[in-house]
CSV table of C-alpha atoms in Angstrom, one decimal:
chain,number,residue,atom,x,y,z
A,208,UNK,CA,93.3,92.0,-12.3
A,209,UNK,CA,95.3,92.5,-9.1
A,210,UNK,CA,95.4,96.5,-9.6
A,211,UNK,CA,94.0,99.7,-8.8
A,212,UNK,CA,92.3,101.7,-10.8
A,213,UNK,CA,92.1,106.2,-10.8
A,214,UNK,CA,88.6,107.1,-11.4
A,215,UNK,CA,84.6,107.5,-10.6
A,216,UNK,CA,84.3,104.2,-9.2
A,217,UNK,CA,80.5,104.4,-10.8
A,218,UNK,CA,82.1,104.4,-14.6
A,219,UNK,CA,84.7,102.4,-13.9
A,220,UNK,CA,82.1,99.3,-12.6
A,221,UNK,CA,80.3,99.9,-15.7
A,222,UNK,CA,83.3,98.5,-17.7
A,223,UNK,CA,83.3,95.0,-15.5
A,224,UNK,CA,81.7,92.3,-16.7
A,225,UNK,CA,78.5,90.5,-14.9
A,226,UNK,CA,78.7,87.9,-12.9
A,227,UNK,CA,82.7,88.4,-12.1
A,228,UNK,CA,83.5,89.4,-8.8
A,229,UNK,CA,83.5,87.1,-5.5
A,230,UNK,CA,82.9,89.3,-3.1
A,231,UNK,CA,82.9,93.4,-2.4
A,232,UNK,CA,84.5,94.4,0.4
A,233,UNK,CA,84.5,98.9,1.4
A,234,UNK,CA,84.5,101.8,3.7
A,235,UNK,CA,82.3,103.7,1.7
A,236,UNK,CA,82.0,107.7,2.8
A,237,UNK,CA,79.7,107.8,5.8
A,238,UNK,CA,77.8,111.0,4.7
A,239,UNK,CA,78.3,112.7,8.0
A,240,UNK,CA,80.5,115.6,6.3
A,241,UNK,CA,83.7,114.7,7.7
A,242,UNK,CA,85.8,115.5,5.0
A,243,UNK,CA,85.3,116.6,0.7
A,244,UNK,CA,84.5,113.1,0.0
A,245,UNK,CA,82.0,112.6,2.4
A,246,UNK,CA,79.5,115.5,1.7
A,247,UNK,CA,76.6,114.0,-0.7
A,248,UNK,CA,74.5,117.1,-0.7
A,249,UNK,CA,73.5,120.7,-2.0
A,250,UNK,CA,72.7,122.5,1.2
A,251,UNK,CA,76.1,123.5,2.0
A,252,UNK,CA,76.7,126.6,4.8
A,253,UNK,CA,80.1,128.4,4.8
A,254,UNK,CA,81.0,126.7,8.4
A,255,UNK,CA,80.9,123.1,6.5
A,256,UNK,CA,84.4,121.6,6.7
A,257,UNK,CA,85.8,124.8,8.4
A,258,UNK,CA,88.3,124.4,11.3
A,259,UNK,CA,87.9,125.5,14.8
A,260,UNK,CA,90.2,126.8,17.5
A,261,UNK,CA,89.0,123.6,19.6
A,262,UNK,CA,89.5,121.0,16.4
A,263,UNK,CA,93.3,122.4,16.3
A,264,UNK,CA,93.6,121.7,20.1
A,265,UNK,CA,92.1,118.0,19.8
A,266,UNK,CA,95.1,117.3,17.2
A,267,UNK,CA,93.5,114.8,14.2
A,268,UNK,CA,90.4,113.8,16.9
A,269,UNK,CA,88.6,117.1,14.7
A,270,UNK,CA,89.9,118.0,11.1
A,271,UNK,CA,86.8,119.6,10.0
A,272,UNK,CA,83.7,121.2,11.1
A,273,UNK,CA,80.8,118.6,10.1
A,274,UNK,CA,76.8,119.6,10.7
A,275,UNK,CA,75.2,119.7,13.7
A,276,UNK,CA,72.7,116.8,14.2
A,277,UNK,CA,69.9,119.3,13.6
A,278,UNK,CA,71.8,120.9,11.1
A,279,UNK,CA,71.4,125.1,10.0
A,280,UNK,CA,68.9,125.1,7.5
A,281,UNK,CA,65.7,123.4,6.7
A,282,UNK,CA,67.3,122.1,3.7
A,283,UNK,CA,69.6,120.1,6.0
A,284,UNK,CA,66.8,117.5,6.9
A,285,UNK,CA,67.2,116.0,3.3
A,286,UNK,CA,70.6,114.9,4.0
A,287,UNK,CA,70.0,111.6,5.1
A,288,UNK,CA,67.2,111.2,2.4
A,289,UNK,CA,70.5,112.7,-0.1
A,290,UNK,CA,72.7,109.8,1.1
A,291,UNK,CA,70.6,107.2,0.0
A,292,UNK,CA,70.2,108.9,-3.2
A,293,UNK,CA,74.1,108.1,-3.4
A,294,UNK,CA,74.2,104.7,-2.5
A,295,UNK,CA,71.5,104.2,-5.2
A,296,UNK,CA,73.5,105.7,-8.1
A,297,UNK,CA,76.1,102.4,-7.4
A,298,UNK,CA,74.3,99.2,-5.6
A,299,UNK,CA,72.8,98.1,-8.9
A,300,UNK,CA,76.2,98.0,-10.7
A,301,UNK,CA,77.5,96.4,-7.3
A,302,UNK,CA,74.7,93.8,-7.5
A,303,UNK,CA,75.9,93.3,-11.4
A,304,UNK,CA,78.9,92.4,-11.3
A,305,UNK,CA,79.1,90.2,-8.4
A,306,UNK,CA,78.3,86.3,-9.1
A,307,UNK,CA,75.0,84.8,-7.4
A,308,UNK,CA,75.4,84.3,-3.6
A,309,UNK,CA,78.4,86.7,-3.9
A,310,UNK,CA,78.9,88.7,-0.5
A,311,UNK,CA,79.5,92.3,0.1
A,312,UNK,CA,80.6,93.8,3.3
A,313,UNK,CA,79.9,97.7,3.7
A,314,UNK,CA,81.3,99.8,6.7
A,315,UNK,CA,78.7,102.1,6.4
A,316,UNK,CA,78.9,104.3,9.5
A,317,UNK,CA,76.0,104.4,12.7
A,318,UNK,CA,73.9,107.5,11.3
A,319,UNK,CA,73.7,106.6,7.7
A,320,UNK,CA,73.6,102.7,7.9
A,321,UNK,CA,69.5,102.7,7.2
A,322,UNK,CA,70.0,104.3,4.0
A,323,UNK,CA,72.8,102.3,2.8
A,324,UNK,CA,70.5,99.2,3.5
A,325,UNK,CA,67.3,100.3,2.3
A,326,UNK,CA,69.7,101.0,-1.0
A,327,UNK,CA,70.8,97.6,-1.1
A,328,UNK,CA,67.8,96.0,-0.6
A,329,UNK,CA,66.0,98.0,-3.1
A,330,UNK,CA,69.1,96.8,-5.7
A,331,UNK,CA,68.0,93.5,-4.8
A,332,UNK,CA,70.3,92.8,-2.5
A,333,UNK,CA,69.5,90.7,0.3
A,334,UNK,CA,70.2,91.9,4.0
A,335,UNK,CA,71.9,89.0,5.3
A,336,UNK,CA,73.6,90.6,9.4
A,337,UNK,CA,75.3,93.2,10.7
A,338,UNK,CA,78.6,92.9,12.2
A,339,UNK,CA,79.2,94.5,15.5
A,340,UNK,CA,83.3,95.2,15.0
A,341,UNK,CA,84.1,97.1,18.7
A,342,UNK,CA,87.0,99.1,18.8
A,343,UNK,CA,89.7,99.1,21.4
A,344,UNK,CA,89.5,102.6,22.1
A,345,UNK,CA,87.1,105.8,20.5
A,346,UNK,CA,87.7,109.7,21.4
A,347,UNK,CA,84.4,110.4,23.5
A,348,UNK,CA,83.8,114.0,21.8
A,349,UNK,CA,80.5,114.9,23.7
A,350,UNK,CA,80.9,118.3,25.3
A,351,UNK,CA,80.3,118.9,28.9
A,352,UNK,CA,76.9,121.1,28.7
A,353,UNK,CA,77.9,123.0,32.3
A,354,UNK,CA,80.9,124.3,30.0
A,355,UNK,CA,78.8,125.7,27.9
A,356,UNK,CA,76.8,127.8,30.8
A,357,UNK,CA,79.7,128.5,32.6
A,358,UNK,CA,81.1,130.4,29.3
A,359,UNK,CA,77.7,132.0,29.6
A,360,UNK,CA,78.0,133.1,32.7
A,361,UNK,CA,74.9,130.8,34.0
A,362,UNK,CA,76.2,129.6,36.5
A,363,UNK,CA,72.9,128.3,37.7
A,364,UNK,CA,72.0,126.0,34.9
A,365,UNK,CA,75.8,125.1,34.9
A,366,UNK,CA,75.5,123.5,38.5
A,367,UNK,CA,72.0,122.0,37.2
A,368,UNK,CA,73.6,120.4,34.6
A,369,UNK,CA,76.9,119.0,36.0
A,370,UNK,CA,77.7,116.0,34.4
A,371,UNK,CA,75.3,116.2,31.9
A,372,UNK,CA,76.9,116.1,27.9
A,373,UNK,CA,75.5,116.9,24.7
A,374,UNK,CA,76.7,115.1,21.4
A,375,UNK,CA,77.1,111.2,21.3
A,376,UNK,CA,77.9,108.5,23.4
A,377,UNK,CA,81.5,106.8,23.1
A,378,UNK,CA,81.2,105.3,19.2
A,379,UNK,CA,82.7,102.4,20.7
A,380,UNK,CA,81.9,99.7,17.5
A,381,UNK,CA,81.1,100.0,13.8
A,382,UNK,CA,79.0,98.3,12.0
A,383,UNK,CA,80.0,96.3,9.5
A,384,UNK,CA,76.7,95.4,7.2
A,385,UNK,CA,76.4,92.0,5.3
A,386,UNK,CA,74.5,91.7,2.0
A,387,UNK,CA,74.7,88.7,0.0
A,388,UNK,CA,73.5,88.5,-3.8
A,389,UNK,CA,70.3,85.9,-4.6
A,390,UNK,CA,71.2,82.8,-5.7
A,391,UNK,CA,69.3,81.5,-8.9
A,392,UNK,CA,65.9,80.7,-8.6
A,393,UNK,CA,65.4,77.0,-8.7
A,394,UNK,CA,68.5,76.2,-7.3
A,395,UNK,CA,69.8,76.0,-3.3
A,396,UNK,CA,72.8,77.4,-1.5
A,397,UNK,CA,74.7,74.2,-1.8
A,398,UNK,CA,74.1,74.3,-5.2
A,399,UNK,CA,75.6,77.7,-5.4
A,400,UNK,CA,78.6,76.5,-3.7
A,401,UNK,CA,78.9,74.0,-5.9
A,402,UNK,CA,78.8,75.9,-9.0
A,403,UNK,CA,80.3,79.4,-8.1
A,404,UNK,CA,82.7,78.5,-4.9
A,405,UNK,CA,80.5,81.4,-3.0
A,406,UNK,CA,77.5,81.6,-0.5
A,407,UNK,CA,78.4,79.9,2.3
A,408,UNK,CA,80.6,80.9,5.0
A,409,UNK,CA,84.2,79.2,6.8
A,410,UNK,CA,83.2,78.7,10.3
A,411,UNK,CA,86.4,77.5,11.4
A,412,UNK,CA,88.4,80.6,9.7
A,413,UNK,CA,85.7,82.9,11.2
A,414,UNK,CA,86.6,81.4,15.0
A,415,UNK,CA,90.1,82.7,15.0
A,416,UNK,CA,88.5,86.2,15.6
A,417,UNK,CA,85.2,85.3,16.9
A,418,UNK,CA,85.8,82.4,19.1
A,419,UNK,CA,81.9,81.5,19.8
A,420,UNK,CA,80.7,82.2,15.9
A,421,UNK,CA,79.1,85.5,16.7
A,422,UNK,CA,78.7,88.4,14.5
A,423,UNK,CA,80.6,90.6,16.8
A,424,UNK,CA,84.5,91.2,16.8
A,425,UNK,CA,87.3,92.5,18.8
A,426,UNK,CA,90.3,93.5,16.8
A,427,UNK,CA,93.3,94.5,17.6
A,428,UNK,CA,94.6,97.3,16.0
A,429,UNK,CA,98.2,97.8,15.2
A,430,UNK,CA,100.7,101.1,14.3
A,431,UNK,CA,100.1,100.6,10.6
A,432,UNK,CA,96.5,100.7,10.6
A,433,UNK,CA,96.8,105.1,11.1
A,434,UNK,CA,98.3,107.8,9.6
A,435,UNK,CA,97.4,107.3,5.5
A,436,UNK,CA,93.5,108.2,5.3
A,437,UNK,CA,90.9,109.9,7.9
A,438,UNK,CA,89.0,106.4,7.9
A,439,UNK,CA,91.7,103.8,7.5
A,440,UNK,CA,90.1,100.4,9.1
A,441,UNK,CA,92.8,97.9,10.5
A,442,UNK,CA,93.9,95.0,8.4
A,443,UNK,CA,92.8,92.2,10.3
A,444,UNK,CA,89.2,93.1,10.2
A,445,UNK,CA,89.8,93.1,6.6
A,446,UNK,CA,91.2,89.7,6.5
A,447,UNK,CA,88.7,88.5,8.9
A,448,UNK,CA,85.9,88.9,6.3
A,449,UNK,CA,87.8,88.0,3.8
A,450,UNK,CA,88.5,84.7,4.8
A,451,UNK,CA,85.0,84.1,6.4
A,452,UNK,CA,83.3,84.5,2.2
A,453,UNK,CA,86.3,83.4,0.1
A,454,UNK,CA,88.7,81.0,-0.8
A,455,UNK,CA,92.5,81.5,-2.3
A,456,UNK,CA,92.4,82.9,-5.9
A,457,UNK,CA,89.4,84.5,-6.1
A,458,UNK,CA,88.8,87.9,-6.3
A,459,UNK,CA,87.6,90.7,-3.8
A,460,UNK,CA,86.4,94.6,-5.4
A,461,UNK,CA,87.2,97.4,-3.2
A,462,UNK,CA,85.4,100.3,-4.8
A,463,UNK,CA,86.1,103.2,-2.9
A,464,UNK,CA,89.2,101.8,-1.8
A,465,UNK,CA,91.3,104.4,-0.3
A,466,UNK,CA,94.4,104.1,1.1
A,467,UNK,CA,94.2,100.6,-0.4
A,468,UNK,CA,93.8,98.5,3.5
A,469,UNK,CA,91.3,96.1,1.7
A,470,UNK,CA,93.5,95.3,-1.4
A,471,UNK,CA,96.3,95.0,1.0
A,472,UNK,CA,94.7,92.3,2.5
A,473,UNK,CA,93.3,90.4,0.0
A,474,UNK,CA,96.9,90.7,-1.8
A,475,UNK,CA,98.5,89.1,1.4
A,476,UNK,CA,95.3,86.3,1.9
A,477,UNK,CA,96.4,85.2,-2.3
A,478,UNK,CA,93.3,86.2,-3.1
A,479,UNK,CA,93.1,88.1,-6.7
A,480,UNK,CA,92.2,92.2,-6.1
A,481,UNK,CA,90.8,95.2,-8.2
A,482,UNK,CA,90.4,98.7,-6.5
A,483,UNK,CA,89.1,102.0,-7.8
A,484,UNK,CA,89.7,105.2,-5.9
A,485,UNK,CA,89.0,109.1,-7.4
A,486,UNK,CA,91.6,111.1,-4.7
A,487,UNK,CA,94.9,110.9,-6.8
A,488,UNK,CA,96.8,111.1,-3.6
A,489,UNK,CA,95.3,108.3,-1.6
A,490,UNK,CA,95.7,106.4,-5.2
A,491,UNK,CA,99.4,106.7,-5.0
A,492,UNK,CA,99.5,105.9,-1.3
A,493,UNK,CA,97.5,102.8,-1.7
A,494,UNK,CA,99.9,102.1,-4.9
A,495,UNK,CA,103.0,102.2,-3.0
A,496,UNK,CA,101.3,100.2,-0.4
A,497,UNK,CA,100.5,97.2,-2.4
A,498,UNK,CA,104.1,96.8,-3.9
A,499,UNK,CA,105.5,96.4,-0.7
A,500,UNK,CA,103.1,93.8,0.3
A,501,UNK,CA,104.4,90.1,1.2
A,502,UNK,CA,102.2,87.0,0.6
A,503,UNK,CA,100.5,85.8,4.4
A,504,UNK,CA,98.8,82.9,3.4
A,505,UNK,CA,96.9,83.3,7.0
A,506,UNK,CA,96.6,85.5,10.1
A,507,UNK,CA,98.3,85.3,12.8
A,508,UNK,CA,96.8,86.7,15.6
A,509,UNK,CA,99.6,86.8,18.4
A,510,UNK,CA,101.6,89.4,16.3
């Protein structure tokens, strides 16, 4: 306990014992092809995760080319059908090794979230909310469509379309979806409290970063939340749900664990921590990470 692990984070879960962990607690890939470790299907083109002359010009806004919505090939409709294929080769073992009314907290990206649940649900999770965390700033990457006919040389359908975009809307918040394991049949919630020290939730705690009790949060992101993965999340967000399912000396399971943000935090909340991550290099960084780490029994917001 209170390490992380190199490996397939599938065969490594196999070796945990059921009914151990408190809560689970990831970023898990998003399937939208943003990087190697994101990419969960077959149909691959010779433009996927290339670099554009644009992407170098936006800085790290674009590493790598992903697919377009529509995507090249007929194949390419599968993808999001692929992704739940994925999450369906782990959420069993996830569901295993967590104790009854156990919670797990999956950022699981906007496009891909529907899989991830149906997954879960299918495991025999139950769909408890979905957290609304909104960012204090996202890079609005939809392209001016008049650019594109002025390249053209149409100039006509430029002026038609002046202001008009194609691509997405300002990703503004993430979701952040909340699945709890079954308690035993026969028994209630407060009975699972009772008996496992999980299932219910620490309103107070909670209210620090959602003052009215709402399942939407603000957080405040700080220099040391970039720079050490593509997908790095900010600690406090981390901490937030941390606090709102567990208590001191029980232990959170980061799976695909990265750049180690959720172990981090759980180290610095005293609560116990296991990680697994596959990319040597984001192992080591998440490694160095947790040795530097100093005990913070509790957040404080004004820092």
């Amino acid at each position: 306990m209170n390490e992380i692990l190199l490996g397939d984070s599938i065969a490594l879960m196999k070796e945990l014992e059921s009914d151990f962990v408190h809560s689970i607690i990831s970023d898990i890939p998003y399937g939208i092809g943003c990087d190697y470790w994101d990419v969960f299907h077959d149909n691959k083109n010779s433009a996927l995760l290339g670099t554009s002359k644009a992407q170098i010009k936006a800085g790290n806004v674009f590493k790598h080319r992903g697919k377009p919505l529509n995507g090249w090939s007929e194949a390419d409709k599968k993808i999001s059908r692929e992704y739940q294929s994925w999450c369906e080769s782990w959420a069993e073992e996830w569901l295993r090794v967590l104790k009854p009314g156990a919670s797990t907290f999956i950022f699981a990206g906007r496009r891909m979230a529907h899989r991830c649940i149906c997954a879960m649900e299918d495991a025999g999770f139950i769909f408890k909310d979905m957290i609304a965390w909104e960012k204090e700033q996202a890079h609005h990457r939809a392209q001016l469509i008049e650019i594109i006919f002025d390249r053209r040389g149409d100039f006509d359908n430029a002026k038609k379309w002046h202001d008009w975009r194609v691509g997405n809307l300002r990703p503004i918040f993430e979701p952040v979806l909340w699945f709890m394991k079954p308690y035993k049949i026969g028994g209630t919630l407060a009975d699972n409290v009772r008996d496992y020290g999980i299932g219910a939730f620490n309103d107070e705690m909670w209210k620090k970063y959602s003052p009215n009790s709402a399942n939407t949060l603000k957080i405040k992101s700080y220099q040391d939340d970039y720079g050490l993965h593509p997908a790095q999340k900010p600690l406090n967000i981390l901490k937030a749900l941390i606090e709102l399912v567990t208590i001191k000396g029980q232990i959170v399971l980061d799976p695909f664990c990265g750049s180690g943000s959720t172990l981090v935090a759980a180290k610095q909340l005293e609560r116990k921590f296991l990680g697994f991550e596959s990319d040597k290099n984001f192992f080591e960084i998440a490694k160095k990470r947790l040795d530097k780490v100093e005990i913070q029994s509790t957040l404080n917001l004004s820092n």
